[in-house]
Amino acid sequence: MTNDVDTLATALYATIDDTLKEHPDLAPWRPPAGITPRLSDAELVTLATMQAILGYTSEAKWLRHARAHLRHLFPCLPQQPGYDKRLRKAAGLMRSVNRILATTTSVWSDDVWGVDSTPVEYGRSRETDVGRSAPGSG
């Protein structure tokens, strides 16, 4: 499984990084002088996208997982408060990049959707007594 997650991370990062290079206007504004973030915008968006794809609803759990399994790909993972703060400030960037990613896949224009569900019985308003004979017979 680690190889699959590494492959996902690498493919997402490369695609997101290329997208941000093609659309520099998407990057959040930063003053010309100041501290450059150790985690790039492409890395941040990649981590947040992977968090959603892999089903982590808790940022704390996701960061623990990322530290344990993805540190070799993302050596500068921030602590949770820093991650949260960066994500909130990058909400517009996330929306834009996710939309670009979605529109570049076949899922965006595919008109065939599969649904997997369990059949649910309906139409029974009351119990039926199948074994009972009709009145007057028997």
mmCIF file with all atom_site columns, C-alpha atoms in Angstrom:
data_model
loop_
_atom_site.group_PDB
_atom_site.id
_atom_site.type_symbol
_atom_site.label_atom_id
_atom_site.label_alt_id
_atom_site.label_comp_id
_atom_site.label_asym_id
_atom_site.label_entity_id
_atom_site.label_seq_id
_atom_site.pdbx_PDB_ins_code
_atom_site.Cartn_x
_atom_site.Cartn_y
_atom_site.Cartn_z
_atom_site.occupancy
_atom_site.B_iso_or_equiv
_atom_site.pdbx_formal_charge
_atom_site.auth_seq_id
_atom_site.auth_comp_id
_atom_site.auth_asym_id
_atom_site.auth_atom_id
_atom_site.pdbx_PDB_model_num
ATOM 1   C CA . MET A 1 1   ? 0.000   0.000   0.000   1.00 0.00 ? 1   MET A CA 1
ATOM 2   C CA . THR A 1 2   ? 2.862   2.401   0.722   1.00 0.00 ? 2   THR A CA 1
ATOM 3   C CA . ASN A 1 3   ? 3.966   2.252   -2.921  1.00 0.00 ? 3   ASN A CA 1
ATOM 4   C CA . ASP A 1 4   ? 0.443   3.128   -4.054  1.00 0.00 ? 4   ASP A CA 1
ATOM 5   C CA . VAL A 1 5   ? 0.265   6.101   -1.679  1.00 0.00 ? 5   VAL A CA 1
ATOM 6   C CA . ASP A 1 6   ? 3.760   7.212   -2.719  1.00 0.00 ? 6   ASP A CA 1
ATOM 7   C CA . THR A 1 7   ? 2.726   7.003   -6.365  1.00 0.00 ? 7   THR A CA 1
ATOM 8   C CA . LEU A 1 8   ? -0.448  8.988   -5.644  1.00 0.00 ? 8   LEU A CA 1
ATOM 9   C CA . ALA A 1 9   ? 1.531   11.648  -3.771  1.00 0.00 ? 9   ALA A CA 1
ATOM 10  C CA . THR A 1 10  ? 4.143   11.929  -6.520  1.00 0.00 ? 10  THR A CA 1
ATOM 11  C CA . ALA A 1 11  ? 1.585   12.124  -9.345  1.00 0.00 ? 11  ALA A CA 1
ATOM 12  C CA . LEU A 1 12  ? -0.557  14.656  -7.486  1.00 0.00 ? 12  LEU A CA 1
ATOM 13  C CA . TYR A 1 13  ? 2.419   16.800  -6.549  1.00 0.00 ? 13  TYR A CA 1
ATOM 14  C CA . ALA A 1 14  ? 3.793   16.854  -10.106 1.00 0.00 ? 14  ALA A CA 1
ATOM 15  C CA . THR A 1 15  ? 0.391   17.764  -11.536 1.00 0.00 ? 15  THR A CA 1
ATOM 16  C CA . ILE A 1 16  ? -0.331  20.426  -8.903  1.00 0.00 ? 16  ILE A CA 1
ATOM 17  C CA . ASP A 1 17  ? 3.160   21.923  -9.160  1.00 0.00 ? 17  ASP A CA 1
ATOM 18  C CA . ASP A 1 18  ? 2.863   22.141  -12.958 1.00 0.00 ? 18  ASP A CA 1
ATOM 19  C CA . THR A 1 19  ? -0.605  23.688  -12.603 1.00 0.00 ? 19  THR A CA 1
ATOM 20  C CA . LEU A 1 20  ? 0.698   26.363  -10.225 1.00 0.00 ? 20  LEU A CA 1
ATOM 21  C CA . LYS A 1 21  ? 3.577   27.128  -12.599 1.00 0.00 ? 21  LYS A CA 1
ATOM 22  C CA . GLU A 1 22  ? 1.097   27.522  -15.478 1.00 0.00 ? 22  GLU A CA 1
ATOM 23  C CA . HIS A 1 23  ? -1.199  29.709  -13.344 1.00 0.00 ? 23  HIS A CA 1
ATOM 24  C CA . PRO A 1 24  ? 1.018   31.818  -11.044 1.00 0.00 ? 24  PRO A CA 1
ATOM 25  C CA . ASP A 1 25  ? -1.942  34.111  -10.394 1.00 0.00 ? 25  ASP A CA 1
ATOM 26  C CA . LEU A 1 26  ? -3.515  31.351  -8.267  1.00 0.00 ? 26  LEU A CA 1
ATOM 27  C CA . ALA A 1 27  ? -0.789  31.452  -5.626  1.00 0.00 ? 27  ALA A CA 1
ATOM 28  C CA . PRO A 1 28  ? -1.614  33.421  -2.489  1.00 0.00 ? 28  PRO A CA 1
ATOM 29  C CA . TRP A 1 29  ? -0.079  36.870  -2.236  1.00 0.00 ? 29  TRP A CA 1
ATOM 30  C CA . ARG A 1 30  ? 3.085   37.128  -0.176  1.00 0.00 ? 30  ARG A CA 1
ATOM 31  C CA . PRO A 1 31  ? 5.111   40.232  0.565   1.00 0.00 ? 31  PRO A CA 1
ATOM 32  C CA . PRO A 1 32  ? 8.365   40.473  -1.426  1.00 0.00 ? 32  PRO A CA 1
ATOM 33  C CA . ALA A 1 33  ? 10.419  40.412  1.774   1.00 0.00 ? 33  ALA A CA 1
ATOM 34  C CA . GLY A 1 34  ? 9.693   37.958  4.516   1.00 0.00 ? 34  GLY A CA 1
ATOM 35  C CA . ILE A 1 35  ? 9.916   34.366  5.528   1.00 0.00 ? 35  ILE A CA 1
ATOM 36  C CA . THR A 1 36  ? 9.357   31.885  2.712   1.00 0.00 ? 36  THR A CA 1
ATOM 37  C CA . PRO A 1 37  ? 7.241   28.930  3.866   1.00 0.00 ? 37  PRO A CA 1
ATOM 38  C CA . ARG A 1 38  ? 9.202   25.685  4.199   1.00 0.00 ? 38  ARG A CA 1
ATOM 39  C CA . LEU A 1 39  ? 6.215   23.747  2.809   1.00 0.00 ? 39  LEU A CA 1
ATOM 40  C CA . SER A 1 40  ? 5.473   24.934  -0.727  1.00 0.00 ? 40  SER A CA 1
ATOM 41  C CA . ASP A 1 41  ? 1.974   25.741  -1.929  1.00 0.00 ? 41  ASP A CA 1
ATOM 42  C CA . ALA A 1 42  ? 2.104   22.690  -4.214  1.00 0.00 ? 42  ALA A CA 1
ATOM 43  C CA . GLU A 1 43  ? 3.043   20.471  -1.255  1.00 0.00 ? 43  GLU A CA 1
ATOM 44  C CA . LEU A 1 44  ? 0.269   21.962  0.890   1.00 0.00 ? 44  LEU A CA 1
ATOM 45  C CA . VAL A 1 45  ? -2.382  21.417  -1.800  1.00 0.00 ? 45  VAL A CA 1
ATOM 46  C CA . THR A 1 46  ? -1.062  17.900  -2.435  1.00 0.00 ? 46  THR A CA 1
ATOM 47  C CA . LEU A 1 47  ? -1.295  17.015  1.263   1.00 0.00 ? 47  LEU A CA 1
ATOM 48  C CA . ALA A 1 48  ? -4.797  18.457  1.596   1.00 0.00 ? 48  ALA A CA 1
ATOM 49  C CA . THR A 1 49  ? -5.981  16.690  -1.554  1.00 0.00 ? 49  THR A CA 1
ATOM 50  C CA . MET A 1 50  ? -4.536  13.387  -0.353  1.00 0.00 ? 50  MET A CA 1
ATOM 51  C CA . GLN A 1 51  ? -6.216  13.922  3.018   1.00 0.00 ? 51  GLN A CA 1
ATOM 52  C CA . ALA A 1 52  ? -9.573  14.157  1.243   1.00 0.00 ? 52  ALA A CA 1
ATOM 53  C CA . ILE A 1 53  ? -8.925  11.282  -1.173  1.00 0.00 ? 53  ILE A CA 1
ATOM 54  C CA . LEU A 1 54  ? -7.791  8.960   1.612   1.00 0.00 ? 54  LEU A CA 1
ATOM 55  C CA . GLY A 1 55  ? -10.791 9.885   3.779   1.00 0.00 ? 55  GLY A CA 1
ATOM 56  C CA . TYR A 1 56  ? -9.105  11.604  6.732   1.00 0.00 ? 56  TYR A CA 1
ATOM 57  C CA . THR A 1 57  ? -11.632 13.995  8.257   1.00 0.00 ? 57  THR A CA 1
ATOM 58  C CA . SER A 1 58  ? -9.384  14.894  11.192  1.00 0.00 ? 58  SER A CA 1
ATOM 59  C CA . GLU A 1 59  ? -6.388  17.053  10.360  1.00 0.00 ? 59  GLU A CA 1
ATOM 60  C CA . ALA A 1 60  ? -4.601  15.830  13.497  1.00 0.00 ? 60  ALA A CA 1
ATOM 61  C CA . LYS A 1 61  ? -4.981  12.176  12.444  1.00 0.00 ? 61  LYS A CA 1
ATOM 62  C CA . TRP A 1 62  ? -3.938  13.021  8.902   1.00 0.00 ? 62  TRP A CA 1
ATOM 63  C CA . LEU A 1 63  ? -0.779  14.791  10.044  1.00 0.00 ? 63  LEU A CA 1
ATOM 64  C CA . ARG A 1 64  ? 0.115   11.849  12.318  1.00 0.00 ? 64  ARG A CA 1
ATOM 65  C CA . HIS A 1 65  ? -0.353  9.504   9.354   1.00 0.00 ? 65  HIS A CA 1
ATOM 66  C CA . ALA A 1 66  ? 1.660   11.788  7.058   1.00 0.00 ? 66  ALA A CA 1
ATOM 67  C CA . ARG A 1 67  ? 4.497   12.025  9.591   1.00 0.00 ? 67  ARG A CA 1
ATOM 68  C CA . ALA A 1 68  ? 4.578   8.242   9.953   1.00 0.00 ? 68  ALA A CA 1
ATOM 69  C CA . HIS A 1 69  ? 4.250   7.333   6.261   1.00 0.00 ? 69  HIS A CA 1
ATOM 70  C CA . LEU A 1 70  ? 5.017   10.334  4.059   1.00 0.00 ? 70  LEU A CA 1
ATOM 71  C CA . ARG A 1 71  ? 7.912   12.076  5.814   1.00 0.00 ? 71  ARG A CA 1
ATOM 72  C CA . HIS A 1 72  ? 10.300  10.898  3.075   1.00 0.00 ? 72  HIS A CA 1
ATOM 73  C CA . LEU A 1 73  ? 8.199   12.801  0.509   1.00 0.00 ? 73  LEU A CA 1
ATOM 74  C CA . PHE A 1 74  ? 7.292   15.820  2.661   1.00 0.00 ? 74  PHE A CA 1
ATOM 75  C CA . PRO A 1 75  ? 10.240  16.463  5.005   1.00 0.00 ? 75  PRO A CA 1
ATOM 76  C CA . CYS A 1 76  ? 8.975   19.884  6.161   1.00 0.00 ? 76  CYS A CA 1
ATOM 77  C CA . LEU A 1 77  ? 5.543   18.979  7.531   1.00 0.00 ? 77  LEU A CA 1
ATOM 78  C CA . PRO A 1 78  ? 4.272   21.760  9.786   1.00 0.00 ? 78  PRO A CA 1
ATOM 79  C CA . GLN A 1 79  ? 2.683   21.235  13.176  1.00 0.00 ? 79  GLN A CA 1
ATOM 80  C CA . GLN A 1 80  ? -1.108  21.152  13.228  1.00 0.00 ? 80  GLN A CA 1
ATOM 81  C CA . PRO A 1 81  ? -1.674  24.864  14.026  1.00 0.00 ? 81  PRO A CA 1
ATOM 82  C CA . GLY A 1 82  ? 0.583   25.890  11.138  1.00 0.00 ? 82  GLY A CA 1
ATOM 83  C CA . TYR A 1 83  ? -1.059  23.400  8.769   1.00 0.00 ? 83  TYR A CA 1
ATOM 84  C CA . ASP A 1 84  ? -4.535  24.604  9.771   1.00 0.00 ? 84  ASP A CA 1
ATOM 85  C CA . LYS A 1 85  ? -3.562  28.254  9.326   1.00 0.00 ? 85  LYS A CA 1
ATOM 86  C CA . ARG A 1 86  ? -2.027  27.650  5.885   1.00 0.00 ? 86  ARG A CA 1
ATOM 87  C CA . LEU A 1 87  ? -5.046  25.619  4.750   1.00 0.00 ? 87  LEU A CA 1
ATOM 88  C CA . ARG A 1 88  ? -7.505  28.318  5.799   1.00 0.00 ? 88  ARG A CA 1
ATOM 89  C CA . LYS A 1 89  ? -5.518  30.991  3.983   1.00 0.00 ? 89  LYS A CA 1
ATOM 90  C CA . ALA A 1 90  ? -5.219  28.771  0.895   1.00 0.00 ? 90  ALA A CA 1
ATOM 91  C CA . ALA A 1 91  ? -8.956  28.016  0.578   1.00 0.00 ? 91  ALA A CA 1
ATOM 92  C CA . GLY A 1 92  ? -9.239  29.905  -2.727  1.00 0.00 ? 92  GLY A CA 1
ATOM 93  C CA . LEU A 1 93  ? -6.118  28.221  -4.066  1.00 0.00 ? 93  LEU A CA 1
ATOM 94  C CA . MET A 1 94  ? -7.505  24.816  -3.072  1.00 0.00 ? 94  MET A CA 1
ATOM 95  C CA . ARG A 1 95  ? -10.815 25.483  -4.848  1.00 0.00 ? 95  ARG A CA 1
ATOM 96  C CA . SER A 1 96  ? -9.092  26.672  -8.012  1.00 0.00 ? 96  SER A CA 1
ATOM 97  C CA . VAL A 1 97  ? -6.579  23.831  -8.185  1.00 0.00 ? 97  VAL A CA 1
ATOM 98  C CA . ASN A 1 98  ? -9.176  21.171  -7.380  1.00 0.00 ? 98  ASN A CA 1
ATOM 99  C CA . ARG A 1 99  ? -11.437 22.526  -10.111 1.00 0.00 ? 99  ARG A CA 1
ATOM 100 C CA . ILE A 1 100 ? -8.567  22.451  -12.621 1.00 0.00 ? 100 ILE A CA 1
ATOM 101 C CA . LEU A 1 101 ? -7.689  18.896  -11.561 1.00 0.00 ? 101 LEU A CA 1
ATOM 102 C CA . ALA A 1 102 ? -11.307 17.799  -11.857 1.00 0.00 ? 102 ALA A CA 1
ATOM 103 C CA . THR A 1 103 ? -11.817 19.316  -15.297 1.00 0.00 ? 103 THR A CA 1
ATOM 104 C CA . THR A 1 104 ? -8.687  17.644  -16.659 1.00 0.00 ? 104 THR A CA 1
ATOM 105 C CA . THR A 1 105 ? -9.989  14.154  -15.875 1.00 0.00 ? 105 THR A CA 1
ATOM 106 C CA . SER A 1 106 ? -12.552 12.104  -17.762 1.00 0.00 ? 106 SER A CA 1
ATOM 107 C CA . VAL A 1 107 ? -14.783 12.063  -14.672 1.00 0.00 ? 107 VAL A CA 1
ATOM 108 C CA . TRP A 1 108 ? -15.735 15.689  -15.318 1.00 0.00 ? 108 TRP A CA 1
ATOM 109 C CA . SER A 1 109 ? -17.357 15.022  -18.700 1.00 0.00 ? 109 SER A CA 1
ATOM 110 C CA . ASP A 1 110 ? -18.352 11.374  -18.243 1.00 0.00 ? 110 ASP A CA 1
ATOM 111 C CA . ASP A 1 111 ? -22.118 10.931  -18.454 1.00 0.00 ? 111 ASP A CA 1
ATOM 112 C CA . VAL A 1 112 ? -22.076 7.372   -17.115 1.00 0.00 ? 112 VAL A CA 1
ATOM 113 C CA . TRP A 1 113 ? -22.229 7.069   -13.352 1.00 0.00 ? 113 TRP A CA 1
ATOM 114 C CA . GLY A 1 114 ? -22.206 3.834   -11.415 1.00 0.00 ? 114 GLY A CA 1
ATOM 115 C CA . VAL A 1 115 ? -24.104 3.448   -8.191  1.00 0.00 ? 115 VAL A CA 1
ATOM 116 C CA . ASP A 1 116 ? -23.454 0.697   -5.700  1.00 0.00 ? 116 ASP A CA 1
ATOM 117 C CA . SER A 1 117 ? -26.218 0.159   -3.193  1.00 0.00 ? 117 SER A CA 1
ATOM 118 C CA . THR A 1 118 ? -28.081 -2.507  -1.336  1.00 0.00 ? 118 THR A CA 1
ATOM 119 C CA . PRO A 1 119 ? -31.636 -3.156  -2.553  1.00 0.00 ? 119 PRO A CA 1
ATOM 120 C CA . VAL A 1 120 ? -34.158 -1.877  -0.056  1.00 0.00 ? 120 VAL A CA 1
ATOM 121 C CA . GLU A 1 121 ? -37.633 -3.380  0.086   1.00 0.00 ? 121 GLU A CA 1
ATOM 122 C CA . TYR A 1 122 ? -40.444 -0.896  -0.199  1.00 0.00 ? 122 TYR A CA 1
ATOM 123 C CA . GLY A 1 123 ? -44.202 -0.853  -0.714  1.00 0.00 ? 123 GLY A CA 1
ATOM 124 C CA . ARG A 1 124 ? -45.222 -2.877  2.309   1.00 0.00 ? 124 ARG A CA 1
ATOM 125 C CA . SER A 1 125 ? -47.527 -0.851  4.450   1.00 0.00 ? 125 SER A CA 1
ATOM 126 C CA . ARG A 1 126 ? -48.447 -3.683  6.825   1.00 0.00 ? 126 ARG A CA 1
ATOM 127 C CA . GLU A 1 127 ? -47.556 -7.273  7.534   1.00 0.00 ? 127 GLU A CA 1
ATOM 128 C CA . THR A 1 128 ? -49.248 -9.913  5.438   1.00 0.00 ? 128 THR A CA 1
ATOM 129 C CA . ASP A 1 129 ? -50.387 -13.260 6.762   1.00 0.00 ? 129 ASP A CA 1
ATOM 130 C CA . VAL A 1 130 ? -49.643 -15.604 3.890   1.00 0.00 ? 130 VAL A CA 1
ATOM 131 C CA . GLY A 1 131 ? -50.448 -18.841 5.763   1.00 0.00 ? 131 GLY A CA 1
ATOM 132 C CA . ARG A 1 132 ? -54.006 -17.912 6.797   1.00 0.00 ? 132 ARG A CA 1
ATOM 133 C CA . SER A 1 133 ? -56.841 -19.488 4.827   1.00 0.00 ? 133 SER A CA 1
ATOM 134 C CA . ALA A 1 134 ? -59.800 -17.537 3.483   1.00 0.00 ? 134 ALA A CA 1
ATOM 135 C CA . PRO A 1 135 ? -62.893 -17.275 5.714   1.00 0.00 ? 135 PRO A CA 1
ATOM 136 C CA . GLY A 1 136 ? -65.384 -20.070 5.252   1.00 0.00 ? 136 GLY A CA 1
ATOM 137 C CA . SER A 1 137 ? -62.883 -22.500 3.778   1.00 0.00 ? 137 SER A CA 1
ATOM 138 C CA . GLY A 1 138 ? -61.494 -25.436 5.561   1.00 0.00 ? 138 GLY A CA 1
#
